[in-house]
C-alpha cells in the first residue's frame, strides 16, 4: 500500500509559541487519489498545508514526497518536484494583467528551455508564451479576460485564475485550500466542475468547510480538529463516526440522530 | 495629439529623449545638462529596485560613490583612459552588490532601507578617514582623462555626448529588462514575494540579480560623474544625499522609465536653479513633495501622459 504514496506526513507537529496548531499528524496521500480535509475553524488545516508545501518548517516530524524526505526543501524546490498549492484567500497578482499572472507559471514549467539570458532580455509577451497562457486560461474558462487588469476580476474569476496558474506548473499533487470559500452559488458549481475535471489527471487534496459540497467528489475524507487528525478514510464511514459528528455538529446533532 | 503620433513618439522614444537633452544642453550650461543626464542614469538604476521590485534603499549613494572613487583611482593608478575608468566603476559596483547583496536582499521594508544606509555609512567613513591615503579624505582627489580616438574628454560637449549615449543605452537596457519575464517577476515580487516562491521561483536569486544590476549601473553613473567633474569628494558617497534620488522617483513616478527620466530632470532643475531665487529652496522641495503626494500620486509623467491621452481622445471624437 505504501509504495504508491505520493505525499506523506510522519508525526508532523507545528507550534506557534506555546500553541500547537498541528499536533503529531500522520497522513498518507496515494497517487491518483482525491482526498478531502474538513474541520472546524482553527483546526489547523491550512497550517497542515503550509507544512506540506514548505511555507513553514515543522517543529517536529517529516514530510516525504514519493519516499524522498523534503522536510528541509524550500517552497520553490517543492514546486519543482510537483507539489503545488492554492491559498485560502485567493492569491493572484492584482497589479498585473490576467495573462501576465500566467507568464511565470507557464515559463517555470519549461524553464529548462529558457536560458537565463533569455529570461532577462527576451520579450515576456512573445506569441509562443501568450499562446500557452491563453490555453491555460481557456482551460478554466476565462480566456476572454486575458488582457483585463487582474484587480477588476470577480472573486470567482480570480479563483479560476489561481487554479490556472497552479495547473500550468504541471503539478503531480495539487493542494487546494478552500477553493469554494467566498464564491456565489453559481460560481461554486462552476469551480466544482473545474475541480472535477482537474482531478482526473492530478492527485488532489482539497480543504473544505461544508462537507456536503465535496462528499461526492472525494474518495477519501480526513477530519482535523484542534490540530489532530480525528478520522481518516471512506467519506461516508468517516461521517458516521460519532466523534466526528460530535465535533462537527455538536452533541445535540448526535443526540437528535440517535 | 493624435494617437498615431503618440505611438510614433513612443517607438522613437530614444530619439525623443536625446532631443530633449540636446535642447536642455542648448538652453542651460552644458556641464550642468551632463549632470542631469548622469543623474537620470542613477535614477533608472534606483527605480529598478524601488519602483519595480518594491525595495526602498536609503543607502544607494554607496554604490554611486564606489563607482566615483573607482573611476578616480583608475585614472590615478591604472590608466588615463576614461573607458577603463568606467569599466572599473561598473565592475566595482557589481562586486560590491555581489558581496553585500546576499545579506541585503534577504530583508524587506524598513530593514532593507536601513541596512543599505548602514553600509553606506561604513563606505562614507572609509572614504573620509579609513582609506584617506587612497581617497584623499575630505579633500578628495582629482582625476584627469586622456583623449580616446581623438575625442578629448576635457571638452564638455564630448562628455555630454558620451553621457547621453550611455543614458540611451541604459534606457534601452532597462526597457528590455522590464519587458522580459524577469520584469514580470520583479513586479510580482513587489506585490507578493511568497506567492512567487510558490510558482517555483527562487526569489532570492532574482532579487540578487536585480540588486547587482542596480548597484552596477549606479556605480557606472558615479564613474561618469567623475569624468564630468574631474574630481571626487566624499559628497559623492554621502548617505545624506540619498534623498535626492528618492525625490526624483517620487516626482516623476516610480516603476516607469519615462517617469524616472522626468523626475530626474525636474529634480535637477529645482535643485540647480531654485537656490538662485530662493534661499531656503529645500523648503520649496518639501512643498513640491507634499503637492505630489496629495495631488499627483502616480507621478508627473503618468499625469502628463493621461492628460495627453485624454486630449487625443477628444480630438478623435470631434
Ligand atoms: N503564523 C501563525 N502564527 C500564530 N498562530 C497561527 C499562525 N498560523 C495559524 N495559527 C493558528 O493556528 C491555528 C490553526 O490555524 P489554521 O489557519 O491552520 O486553521 P484552519 O483549520 O485552516 O481554519 P480555517 O477553517 O479558519 O481556515 C489557529 O488557531 C491560528 O490562529
Ligand atoms: Mg484555513
Coordinates of C-alpha atoms and ligand atoms in Angstrom, one line a residue:
Chain A
X1 CA 0.0 0.0 0.0
X2 CA 2.7 2.4 1.0
X3 CA 4.8 2.3 -2.2
X4 CA 2.3 4.3 -4.2
X5 CA 2.3 7.1 -1.6
X6 CA 3.0 10.4 -3.3
X7 CA 2.9 12.7 -0.2
X8 CA 3.4 11.6 3.3
X9 CA 3.5 13.3 6.7
X10 CA 5.1 11.4 9.5
X11 CA 4.5 12.6 13.1
X12 CA 4.2 16.2 12.0
X13 CA 3.7 19.0 14.6
X14 CA 3.8 22.8 14.4
X15 CA 3.8 25.0 17.4
X16 CA 3.5 28.8 17.4
X17 CA 5.0 29.7 20.7
X18 CA 3.2 27.6 23.3
X19 CA 0.2 27.0 21.0
X20 CA 0.2 23.8 19.0
X21 CA -1.6 24.4 15.7
X22 CA -0.8 20.9 14.3
X23 CA -0.1 18.0 16.6
X24 CA 1.5 14.7 15.6
X25 CA -0.2 14.2 12.3
X26 CA 0.4 11.1 10.2
X27 CA -1.0 11.4 6.8
X28 CA -0.5 9.4 3.6
X29 CA -1.7 10.6 0.2
X30 CA -1.7 8.0 -2.6
X31 CA -1.0 8.6 -6.3
X32 CA -4.2 9.5 -8.2
X33 CA -6.3 10.0 -5.0
X34 CA -8.8 12.7 -4.5
X35 CA -8.7 13.5 -0.8
X36 CA -10.7 15.9 1.3
X37 CA -9.8 17.5 4.6
X38 CA -12.5 19.1 6.7
X39 CA -12.6 20.5 10.2
X40 CA -13.9 23.5 12.2
X41 CA -12.3 26.9 12.1
X42 CA -8.8 26.9 13.5
X43 CA -8.5 23.2 13.3
X44 CA -5.0 23.5 11.7
X45 CA -6.0 22.6 8.1
X46 CA -4.2 25.5 6.4
X47 CA -1.3 25.1 8.7
X48 CA -1.0 21.5 7.7
X49 CA -1.0 22.6 4.0
X50 CA 1.7 25.2 4.9
X51 CA 3.8 22.4 6.3
X52 CA 3.4 20.1 3.4
X53 CA 4.2 22.8 0.8
X54 CA 7.1 24.4 2.6
X55 CA 5.7 27.7 3.9
X56 CA 6.6 26.7 7.4
X57 CA 9.1 24.1 8.7
X58 CA 7.5 21.6 11.1
X59 CA 8.5 21.8 14.7
X60 CA 8.6 18.0 14.6
X61 CA 8.2 15.3 12.1
X62 CA 9.0 14.7 8.5
X63 CA 7.4 15.3 5.1
X64 CA 8.1 12.9 2.3
X65 CA 7.4 13.1 -1.4
X66 CA 7.5 9.8 -3.2
X67 CA 9.6 8.4 -0.5
X68 CA 12.1 11.3 -0.5
X69 CA 12.5 13.5 2.6
X70 CA 11.5 17.0 1.5
X71 CA 11.2 18.5 5.0
X72 CA 14.1 20.8 4.5
X73 CA 13.3 21.9 0.9
X74 CA 12.1 25.4 0.3
X75 CA 8.7 26.0 -1.2
X76 CA 10.1 26.7 -4.7
X77 CA 12.0 23.4 -4.6
X78 CA 8.9 21.5 -3.7
X79 CA 7.0 23.2 -6.6
X80 CA 9.8 21.9 -8.8
X81 CA 9.0 18.4 -7.6
X82 CA 5.3 19.0 -8.4
X83 CA 3.9 19.9 -5.1
X84 CA 1.6 22.9 -6.0
X85 CA -1.0 24.7 -3.9
X86 CA -3.5 27.5 -3.9
X87 CA -4.3 29.7 -1.0
X88 CA -7.4 30.1 1.2
X89 CA -7.6 33.8 0.4
X90 CA -7.1 33.9 -3.3
X91 CA -3.6 34.9 -4.1
X92 CA -3.1 36.3 -7.6
X93 CA -1.2 39.4 -8.7
X94 CA -3.6 42.3 -8.7
X95 CA -1.2 44.7 -10.2
X96 CA -0.5 42.6 -13.3
X97 CA -2.9 41.8 -16.2
X98 CA -4.6 38.4 -16.2
X99 CA -2.3 37.0 -18.8
X100 CA 0.8 38.3 -17.0
X101 CA -0.2 36.3 -14.0
X102 CA 0.3 33.2 -16.0
X103 CA 3.6 34.0 -17.6
X104 CA 5.8 33.0 -14.7
X105 CA 3.9 29.7 -14.2
X106 CA 4.0 28.8 -17.9
X107 CA 7.7 29.6 -18.1
X108 CA 8.6 27.8 -14.9
X109 CA 7.4 24.5 -16.3
X110 CA 9.7 25.0 -19.3
X111 CA 12.5 26.8 -17.5
X112 CA 14.9 24.2 -18.7
X113 CA 14.4 25.5 -22.2
X114 CA 14.7 29.1 -21.1
X115 CA 18.3 30.3 -20.8
X116 CA 19.0 32.8 -18.0
X117 CA 20.0 35.3 -20.7
X118 CA 16.6 35.0 -22.4
X119 CA 14.7 35.2 -19.1
X120 CA 16.3 38.6 -18.6
X121 CA 16.1 40.0 -22.1
X122 CA 13.5 38.2 -24.2
X123 CA 10.0 39.6 -24.5
X124 CA 7.7 38.3 -21.9
X125 CA 4.8 38.7 -24.2
X126 CA 6.1 36.6 -27.1
X127 CA 3.5 34.9 -29.2
X128 CA 4.6 31.5 -28.0
X129 CA 4.3 32.4 -24.3
X130 CA 1.0 34.2 -24.8
X131 CA -0.5 31.2 -26.6
X132 CA 0.5 28.9 -23.8
X133 CA -1.0 31.4 -21.3
X134 CA -4.2 31.7 -23.3
X135 CA -4.5 27.9 -23.5
X136 CA -4.2 27.8 -19.7
X137 CA -6.9 30.4 -19.3
X138 CA -9.1 28.6 -21.8
X139 CA -8.9 25.5 -19.6
X140 CA -10.5 27.4 -16.7
X141 CA -12.9 29.3 -18.9
X142 CA -11.6 32.9 -18.6
X143 CA -9.7 33.3 -21.8
X144 CA -11.9 36.3 -22.7
X145 CA -10.5 38.2 -19.7
X146 CA -6.8 37.7 -20.7
X147 CA -6.0 41.4 -21.1
X148 CA -8.0 42.7 -18.2
X149 CA -6.3 44.1 -15.1
X150 CA -6.5 41.3 -12.5
X151 CA -7.8 43.6 -9.8
X152 CA -11.0 44.1 -11.8
X153 CA -11.9 40.4 -11.8
X154 CA -14.6 38.9 -9.6
X155 CA -13.6 36.7 -6.7
X156 CA -14.7 33.6 -8.6
X157 CA -12.6 34.5 -11.7
X158 CA -9.6 35.2 -9.5
X159 CA -10.0 31.8 -8.1
X160 CA -10.1 30.3 -11.5
X161 CA -7.1 32.3 -12.5
X162 CA -5.2 30.9 -9.5
X163 CA -6.2 27.4 -10.4
X164 CA -4.9 28.1 -14.0
X165 CA -1.6 29.3 -12.6
X166 CA -1.3 26.1 -10.5
X167 CA -2.2 23.8 -13.4
X168 CA 0.4 25.5 -15.6
X169 CA 3.0 24.4 -13.1
X170 CA 2.4 20.8 -14.1
X171 CA 1.6 19.6 -10.6
X172 CA 2.0 16.0 -9.5
X173 CA -0.1 16.8 -6.5
X174 CA -2.3 19.8 -6.1
X175 CA -3.4 21.2 -2.7
X176 CA -6.5 23.4 -2.8
X177 CA -7.2 25.4 0.3
X178 CA -10.9 26.0 0.4
X179 CA -11.3 26.7 -3.3
X180 CA -15.1 27.3 -2.8
X181 CA -14.8 29.8 0.0
X182 CA -16.2 33.3 -0.8
X183 CA -17.9 32.3 -4.0
X184 CA -21.5 32.7 -5.0
X185 CA -23.7 29.7 -5.7
X186 CA -23.3 29.9 -9.5
X187 CA -19.5 30.2 -9.1
X188 CA -19.4 27.2 -6.7
X189 CA -21.0 25.0 -9.3
X190 CA -18.5 26.1 -12.0
X191 CA -15.4 25.8 -9.9
X192 CA -16.5 22.4 -8.6
X193 CA -17.0 21.4 -12.2
X194 CA -13.4 22.6 -12.9
X195 CA -12.1 20.7 -9.9
X196 CA -13.8 17.5 -11.0
X197 CA -12.1 17.9 -14.4
X198 CA -8.7 18.6 -12.8
X199 CA -8.8 15.6 -10.5
X200 CA -8.9 13.2 -13.5
X201 CA -5.3 14.0 -14.2
X202 CA -3.8 15.2 -10.9
X203 CA -3.6 13.9 -7.4
X204 CA -5.7 16.3 -5.3
X205 CA -6.2 17.3 -1.7
X206 CA -9.0 19.7 -1.0
X207 CA -9.8 21.6 2.2
X208 CA -13.5 22.5 2.5
X209 CA -15.7 23.8 5.3
X210 CA -19.0 22.4 4.1
X211 CA -18.8 18.7 3.9
X212 CA -21.9 18.4 1.6
X213 CA -20.1 20.2 -1.2
X214 CA -17.3 17.7 -1.6
X215 CA -18.6 14.5 -0.2
X216 CA -19.4 13.2 -3.7
X217 CA -16.1 14.4 -5.1
X218 CA -13.6 12.9 -2.8
X219 CA -12.7 9.2 -2.4
X220 CA -11.3 9.8 1.0
X221 CA -12.0 12.2 3.8
X222 CA -10.0 13.3 6.8
X223 CA -11.2 15.3 9.7
X224 CA -9.0 17.6 11.6
X225 CA -9.8 19.1 15.0
X226 CA -7.6 21.1 17.3
X227 CA -4.5 20.2 15.4
X228 CA -5.1 16.5 15.3
X229 CA -6.3 14.1 12.7
X230 CA -9.5 12.8 14.1
X231 CA -10.7 10.4 11.5
X232 CA -9.5 9.3 8.0
X233 CA -10.9 7.1 5.4
X234 CA -14.0 6.4 3.3
X235 CA -16.1 9.6 3.4
X236 CA -19.4 8.0 4.4
X237 CA -17.7 5.9 7.1
X238 CA -15.9 9.0 8.4
X239 CA -19.1 11.0 8.6
X240 CA -20.8 8.3 10.6
X241 CA -18.1 8.3 13.2
X242 CA -19.7 9.6 16.4
X243 CA -16.6 11.5 17.4
X244 CA -16.7 13.4 14.1
X245 CA -20.3 14.1 14.5
X246 CA -19.7 15.4 17.9
X247 CA -17.1 18.0 16.8
X248 CA -18.8 18.9 13.6
X249 CA -22.4 19.2 14.6
X250 CA -22.2 19.3 18.3
X251 CA -23.7 16.9 20.8
X252 CA -27.2 17.9 20.0
X253 CA -26.9 16.6 16.4
X254 CA -25.7 13.3 17.7
X255 CA -28.5 13.1 20.2
X256 CA -31.0 14.0 17.5
X257 CA -29.6 11.4 15.1
X258 CA -29.8 8.6 17.6
Chain B
X1 CA -2.0 65.0 -30.4
X2 CA -3.4 62.1 -32.4
X3 CA -3.0 58.6 -31.0
X4 CA -0.9 57.6 -34.0
X5 CA 1.5 60.5 -33.3
X6 CA 1.7 59.3 -29.8
X7 CA 2.6 55.7 -30.7
X8 CA 5.1 57.0 -33.1
X9 CA 6.7 59.1 -30.4
X10 CA 6.8 56.0 -28.1
X11 CA 8.5 53.9 -30.7
X12 CA 11.1 56.6 -31.3
X13 CA 11.5 57.3 -27.6
X14 CA 15.3 57.1 -27.6
X15 CA 15.4 59.9 -30.2
X16 CA 12.9 62.0 -28.3
X17 CA 15.0 61.6 -25.1
X18 CA 18.1 62.6 -27.0
X19 CA 16.3 65.6 -28.5
X20 CA 15.1 66.8 -25.1
X21 CA 18.5 66.7 -23.6
X22 CA 20.1 68.4 -26.6
X23 CA 17.6 71.2 -26.2
X24 CA 18.3 71.4 -22.5
X25 CA 22.0 71.4 -23.3
X26 CA 21.5 74.4 -25.6
X27 CA 19.4 76.3 -23.0
X28 CA 21.3 75.5 -19.8
X29 CA 25.0 75.2 -19.4
X30 CA 26.4 72.1 -21.0
X31 CA 28.2 70.7 -17.9
X32 CA 25.0 71.0 -15.9
X33 CA 23.0 69.2 -18.5
X34 CA 25.6 66.4 -18.5
X35 CA 24.9 66.3 -14.8
X36 CA 21.2 65.9 -15.5
X37 CA 21.9 63.1 -17.9
X38 CA 24.1 61.2 -15.4
X39 CA 21.6 61.7 -12.6
X40 CA 18.9 60.2 -14.8
X41 CA 21.1 57.1 -15.1
X42 CA 21.3 56.9 -11.4
X43 CA 17.5 57.3 -11.0
X44 CA 16.9 54.5 -13.5
X45 CA 19.2 52.2 -11.5
X46 CA 17.4 53.1 -8.4
X47 CA 13.9 52.7 -9.9
X48 CA 14.7 49.1 -10.8
X49 CA 14.8 48.2 -7.1
X50 CA 12.4 50.8 -5.7
X51 CA 9.8 51.1 -8.4
X52 CA 9.8 47.7 -9.9
X53 CA 10.9 45.4 -7.2
X54 CA 9.4 47.5 -4.4
X55 CA 12.6 47.8 -2.2
X56 CA 13.4 51.3 -0.9
X57 CA 17.1 51.9 -0.2
X58 CA 18.4 54.7 2.0
X59 CA 22.0 53.9 1.0
X60 CA 22.3 54.0 -2.7
X61 CA 24.9 56.7 -2.6
X62 CA 27.3 54.0 -1.6
X63 CA 27.1 52.4 -5.0
X64 CA 27.3 55.7 -6.8
X65 CA 30.3 56.6 -4.6
X66 CA 32.1 53.3 -5.2
X67 CA 31.9 53.9 -8.9
X68 CA 33.1 57.5 -8.4
X69 CA 36.1 56.5 -6.4
X70 CA 36.8 53.6 -8.7
X71 CA 36.9 55.9 -11.7
X72 CA 39.1 58.4 -10.0
X73 CA 41.5 55.7 -8.7
X74 CA 41.6 54.1 -12.1
X75 CA 42.8 57.4 -13.6
X76 CA 45.5 57.7 -10.9
X77 CA 46.7 54.1 -10.8
X78 CA 45.6 52.3 -13.9
X79 CA 45.2 54.4 -17.0
X80 CA 44.1 57.7 -18.2
X81 CA 41.6 56.1 -20.5
X82 CA 38.0 57.1 -19.4
X83 CA 36.6 53.9 -20.7
X84 CA 38.8 51.9 -18.4
X85 CA 37.6 54.1 -15.6
X86 CA 34.0 53.4 -16.4
X87 CA 34.7 49.7 -16.7
X88 CA 36.4 49.8 -13.3
X89 CA 33.4 51.7 -11.9
X90 CA 30.9 49.2 -13.3
X91 CA 32.8 46.2 -12.1
X92 CA 33.4 47.6 -8.6
X93 CA 29.7 48.4 -8.4
X94 CA 28.8 44.9 -9.4
X95 CA 31.3 43.4 -7.0
X96 CA 30.0 45.5 -4.0
X97 CA 26.5 44.4 -5.0
X98 CA 27.5 40.8 -5.1
X99 CA 29.2 40.9 -1.7
X100 CA 26.6 42.9 0.1
X101 CA 23.6 41.7 -1.9
X102 CA 23.2 38.3 -0.3
X103 CA 22.8 40.0 3.1
X104 CA 20.7 42.9 1.9
X105 CA 18.2 41.3 -0.4
X106 CA 17.0 38.9 2.4
X107 CA 15.4 41.9 4.0
X108 CA 12.4 44.0 3.1
X109 CA 10.8 47.2 4.1
X110 CA 12.4 49.4 6.7
X111 CA 15.1 46.8 7.3
X112 CA 16.1 46.9 3.6
X113 CA 16.3 50.7 3.6
X114 CA 18.3 50.9 6.8
X115 CA 20.8 48.1 6.1
X116 CA 21.7 49.9 2.9
X117 CA 22.1 53.1 4.9
X118 CA 24.3 51.3 7.4
X119 CA 26.6 50.0 4.7
X120 CA 26.6 53.5 3.1
X121 CA 27.7 55.0 6.3
X122 CA 30.6 52.5 6.6
X123 CA 31.6 53.4 3.0
X124 CA 31.4 57.1 3.8
X125 CA 33.6 56.6 6.8
X126 CA 36.1 54.6 4.8
X127 CA 36.3 57.3 2.1
X128 CA 36.7 60.1 4.6
X129 CA 39.0 58.5 7.2
X130 CA 40.0 54.9 7.0
X131 CA 41.2 54.9 3.4
X132 CA 42.0 58.6 3.2
X133 CA 45.5 57.8 1.9
X134 CA 43.9 56.5 -1.2
X135 CA 40.8 58.7 -1.4
X136 CA 42.3 62.0 -0.3
X137 CA 39.9 62.1 2.7
X138 CA 37.8 65.3 3.0
X139 CA 39.7 67.0 0.2
X140 CA 39.0 64.3 -2.3
X141 CA 41.2 63.8 -5.4
X142 CA 41.2 65.0 -9.0
X143 CA 41.1 62.7 -12.0
X144 CA 42.1 63.7 -15.5
X145 CA 41.4 61.6 -18.5
X146 CA 43.2 61.2 -21.9
X147 CA 41.5 61.6 -25.2
X148 CA 40.1 58.5 -26.8
X149 CA 40.2 58.1 -30.6
X150 CA 40.6 61.8 -30.9
X151 CA 37.7 62.7 -28.6
X152 CA 39.0 65.0 -25.9
X153 CA 37.2 64.3 -22.6
X154 CA 38.3 67.7 -21.4
X155 CA 35.7 69.1 -23.8
X156 CA 32.3 69.4 -22.0
X157 CA 30.4 68.6 -25.3
X158 CA 32.3 65.4 -25.7
X159 CA 31.4 64.3 -22.1
X160 CA 27.8 65.4 -22.8
X161 CA 27.5 63.4 -26.0
X162 CA 29.2 60.4 -24.4
X163 CA 27.0 60.5 -21.3
X164 CA 23.9 60.9 -23.4
X165 CA 24.8 57.8 -25.4
X166 CA 25.3 56.0 -22.1
X167 CA 21.9 57.1 -20.9
X168 CA 20.2 55.9 -24.0
X169 CA 22.0 52.6 -23.6
X170 CA 20.8 52.3 -20.0
X171 CA 17.2 53.2 -21.0
X172 CA 17.3 50.5 -23.7
X173 CA 18.7 48.0 -21.2
X174 CA 16.0 48.8 -18.6
X175 CA 13.3 48.6 -21.2
X176 CA 14.4 45.2 -22.2
X177 CA 14.6 44.0 -18.6
X178 CA 11.2 45.4 -17.7
X179 CA 9.5 43.8 -20.7
X180 CA 11.1 40.4 -20.1
X181 CA 9.9 37.6 -17.9
X182 CA 12.4 38.9 -15.4
X183 CA 10.5 42.2 -15.3
X184 CA 7.2 40.4 -14.7
X185 CA 9.0 38.5 -11.9
X186 CA 10.2 41.7 -10.3
X187 CA 6.7 43.3 -10.3
X188 CA 5.3 40.1 -8.9
X189 CA 7.9 40.1 -6.1
X190 CA 6.9 43.6 -5.3
X191 CA 3.3 42.6 -4.8
X192 CA 3.8 39.2 -3.1
X193 CA 7.1 37.5 -2.9
X194 CA 5.9 34.4 -1.1
X195 CA 3.4 33.8 -3.9
X196 CA 6.3 33.9 -6.4
X197 CA 8.1 31.3 -4.5
X198 CA 5.0 29.1 -4.8
X199 CA 5.3 29.5 -8.5
X200 CA 8.6 27.7 -8.2
X201 CA 11.0 30.6 -8.3
X202 CA 13.9 31.0 -6.0
X203 CA 13.2 34.7 -5.4
X204 CA 16.5 35.2 -3.6
X205 CA 18.5 34.6 -6.8
X206 CA 16.4 37.0 -8.9
X207 CA 16.4 39.7 -6.2
X208 CA 20.2 39.4 -6.1
X209 CA 20.4 39.8 -9.9
X210 CA 18.3 42.9 -9.8
X211 CA 20.3 44.3 -6.9
X212 CA 23.6 43.8 -8.7
X213 CA 22.3 45.3 -11.9
X214 CA 21.2 48.3 -9.8
X215 CA 24.5 48.7 -7.9
X216 CA 26.5 48.3 -11.1
X217 CA 24.5 50.9 -13.1
X218 CA 24.6 53.3 -10.1
X219 CA 28.3 52.9 -9.9
X220 CA 28.6 53.5 -13.7
X221 CA 26.7 56.7 -13.1
X222 CA 29.2 57.5 -10.4
X223 CA 32.1 56.9 -12.8
X224 CA 30.5 59.2 -15.4
X225 CA 30.1 61.9 -12.7
X226 CA 33.8 61.9 -12.1
X227 CA 34.6 62.2 -15.8
X228 CA 32.3 65.2 -15.9
X229 CA 33.6 66.8 -12.7
X230 CA 37.3 65.7 -12.9
X231 CA 37.4 65.4 -9.2
X232 CA 35.9 63.2 -6.5
X233 CA 35.0 64.2 -2.9
X234 CA 33.2 62.4 -0.1
X235 CA 30.0 64.2 -1.1
X236 CA 29.6 61.6 -3.9
X237 CA 29.3 58.9 -1.3
X238 CA 27.4 60.9 1.3
X239 CA 24.4 58.9 2.6
X240 CA 22.6 62.2 3.3
X241 CA 22.2 62.8 -0.4
X242 CA 20.3 59.6 -1.0
X243 CA 17.0 61.5 -0.7
X244 CA 17.7 63.2 -4.0
X245 CA 17.2 60.0 -6.0
X246 CA 14.1 59.1 -3.9
X247 CA 12.6 62.5 -4.6
X248 CA 13.3 62.1 -8.3
X249 CA 11.5 58.8 -8.4
X250 CA 8.5 60.3 -6.5
X251 CA 8.3 63.4 -8.6
X252 CA 8.4 61.6 -11.9
X253 CA 6.6 58.5 -10.8
X254 CA 8.1 55.2 -9.7
X255 CA 8.1 52.0 -11.8
X256 CA 8.2 53.8 -15.0
X257 CA 11.2 54.5 -17.2
X258 CA 9.9 57.8 -18.5
X259 CA 8.8 58.7 -15.0
X260 CA 12.3 58.2 -13.8
X261 CA 13.7 60.5 -16.5
X262 CA 11.0 63.1 -15.9
X263 CA 11.7 63.0 -12.2
X264 CA 15.4 63.2 -12.7
X265 CA 15.2 66.2 -14.9
X266 CA 12.6 68.1 -12.8
X267 CA 14.5 67.4 -9.6
X268 CA 17.8 68.6 -11.1
X269 CA 16.1 71.8 -12.4
X270 CA 14.7 72.5 -9.0
X271 CA 17.9 71.8 -7.1
X272 CA 20.2 73.5 -9.6
X273 CA 18.2 76.7 -10.3
X274 CA 15.9 77.3 -7.4
X275 CA 18.7 78.2 -5.0
X276 CA 19.4 81.2 -7.3
X277 CA 16.0 82.6 -6.4
X278 CA 15.0 81.2 -3.1
X279 CA 17.5 80.9 -0.2
X280 CA 15.7 78.1 1.6
X281 CA 14.9 76.1 -1.5
X282 CA 14.8 72.8 0.3
X283 CA 11.6 74.0 1.9
X284 CA 10.1 74.5 -1.5
X285 CA 11.2 71.0 -2.4
X286 CA 9.2 69.8 0.7
X287 CA 6.2 71.7 -0.6
X288 CA 6.6 70.1 -4.1
X289 CA 6.6 66.7 -2.5
X290 CA 3.5 67.4 -0.4
X291 CA 1.6 68.5 -3.5
X292 CA 2.8 65.4 -5.4
X293 CA 1.8 63.0 -2.6
X294 CA -1.6 64.5 -2.4
X295 CA -2.3 65.6 -5.9
X296 CA -0.2 63.6 -8.4
X297 CA 0.3 60.4 -6.6
X298 CA 1.3 58.4 -9.6
X299 CA 4.0 61.0 -10.5
X300 CA 4.2 63.8 -13.1
X301 CA 4.9 61.5 -16.0
X302 CA 1.7 59.5 -15.7
X303 CA -0.3 62.6 -15.0
X304 CA 1.0 64.2 -18.2
X305 CA 0.6 61.1 -20.2
X306 CA -3.0 60.7 -19.1
X307 CA -3.6 64.4 -19.9
X308 CA -2.3 64.0 -23.5
X309 CA -4.1 60.7 -24.0
X310 CA -7.4 62.4 -22.9
X311 CA -6.9 65.4 -25.2
X312 CA -6.0 63.0 -28.0
X313 CA -9.2 61.0 -27.4
X314 CA -11.2 64.2 -27.5
X315 CA -9.7 65.2 -30.9
X316 CA -10.6 61.9 -32.4
X317 CA -14.2 62.2 -31.2
X318 CA -14.6 65.7 -32.5
Ligands
LIG1 N1 1.6 32.1 11.6 C1 0.8 31.8 12.7 N2 1.2 32.3 13.9 C2 0.5 32.0 15.0 N3 -0.6 31.3 15.0 C3 -1.1 30.8 13.9 C4 -0.3 31.0 12.6 N4 -1.0 30.4 11.6 C5 -2.0 29.8 12.2 N5 -2.1 30.0 13.5 C6 -3.1 29.5 14.4 O1 -3.2 28.1 14.3 C7 -4.5 27.7 14.4 C8 -4.9 26.9 13.1 O2 -5.0 27.8 12.0 P1 -5.3 27.3 10.6 O3 -5.3 28.5 9.7 O4 -4.4 26.2 10.2 O5 -6.8 26.8 10.7 P2 -7.8 26.3 9.6 O6 -8.2 24.9 10.0 O7 -7.2 26.5 8.3 O8 -9.0 27.2 9.9 P3 -10.0 27.9 8.9 O9 -11.1 27.0 8.6 O10 -10.5 29.1 9.6 O11 -9.2 28.3 7.7 C9 -5.4 28.9 14.6 O12 -5.7 29.0 15.9 C10 -4.5 30.0 14.2 O13 -4.7 31.2 14.9
LIG2 MG1 -7.7 27.6 6.7

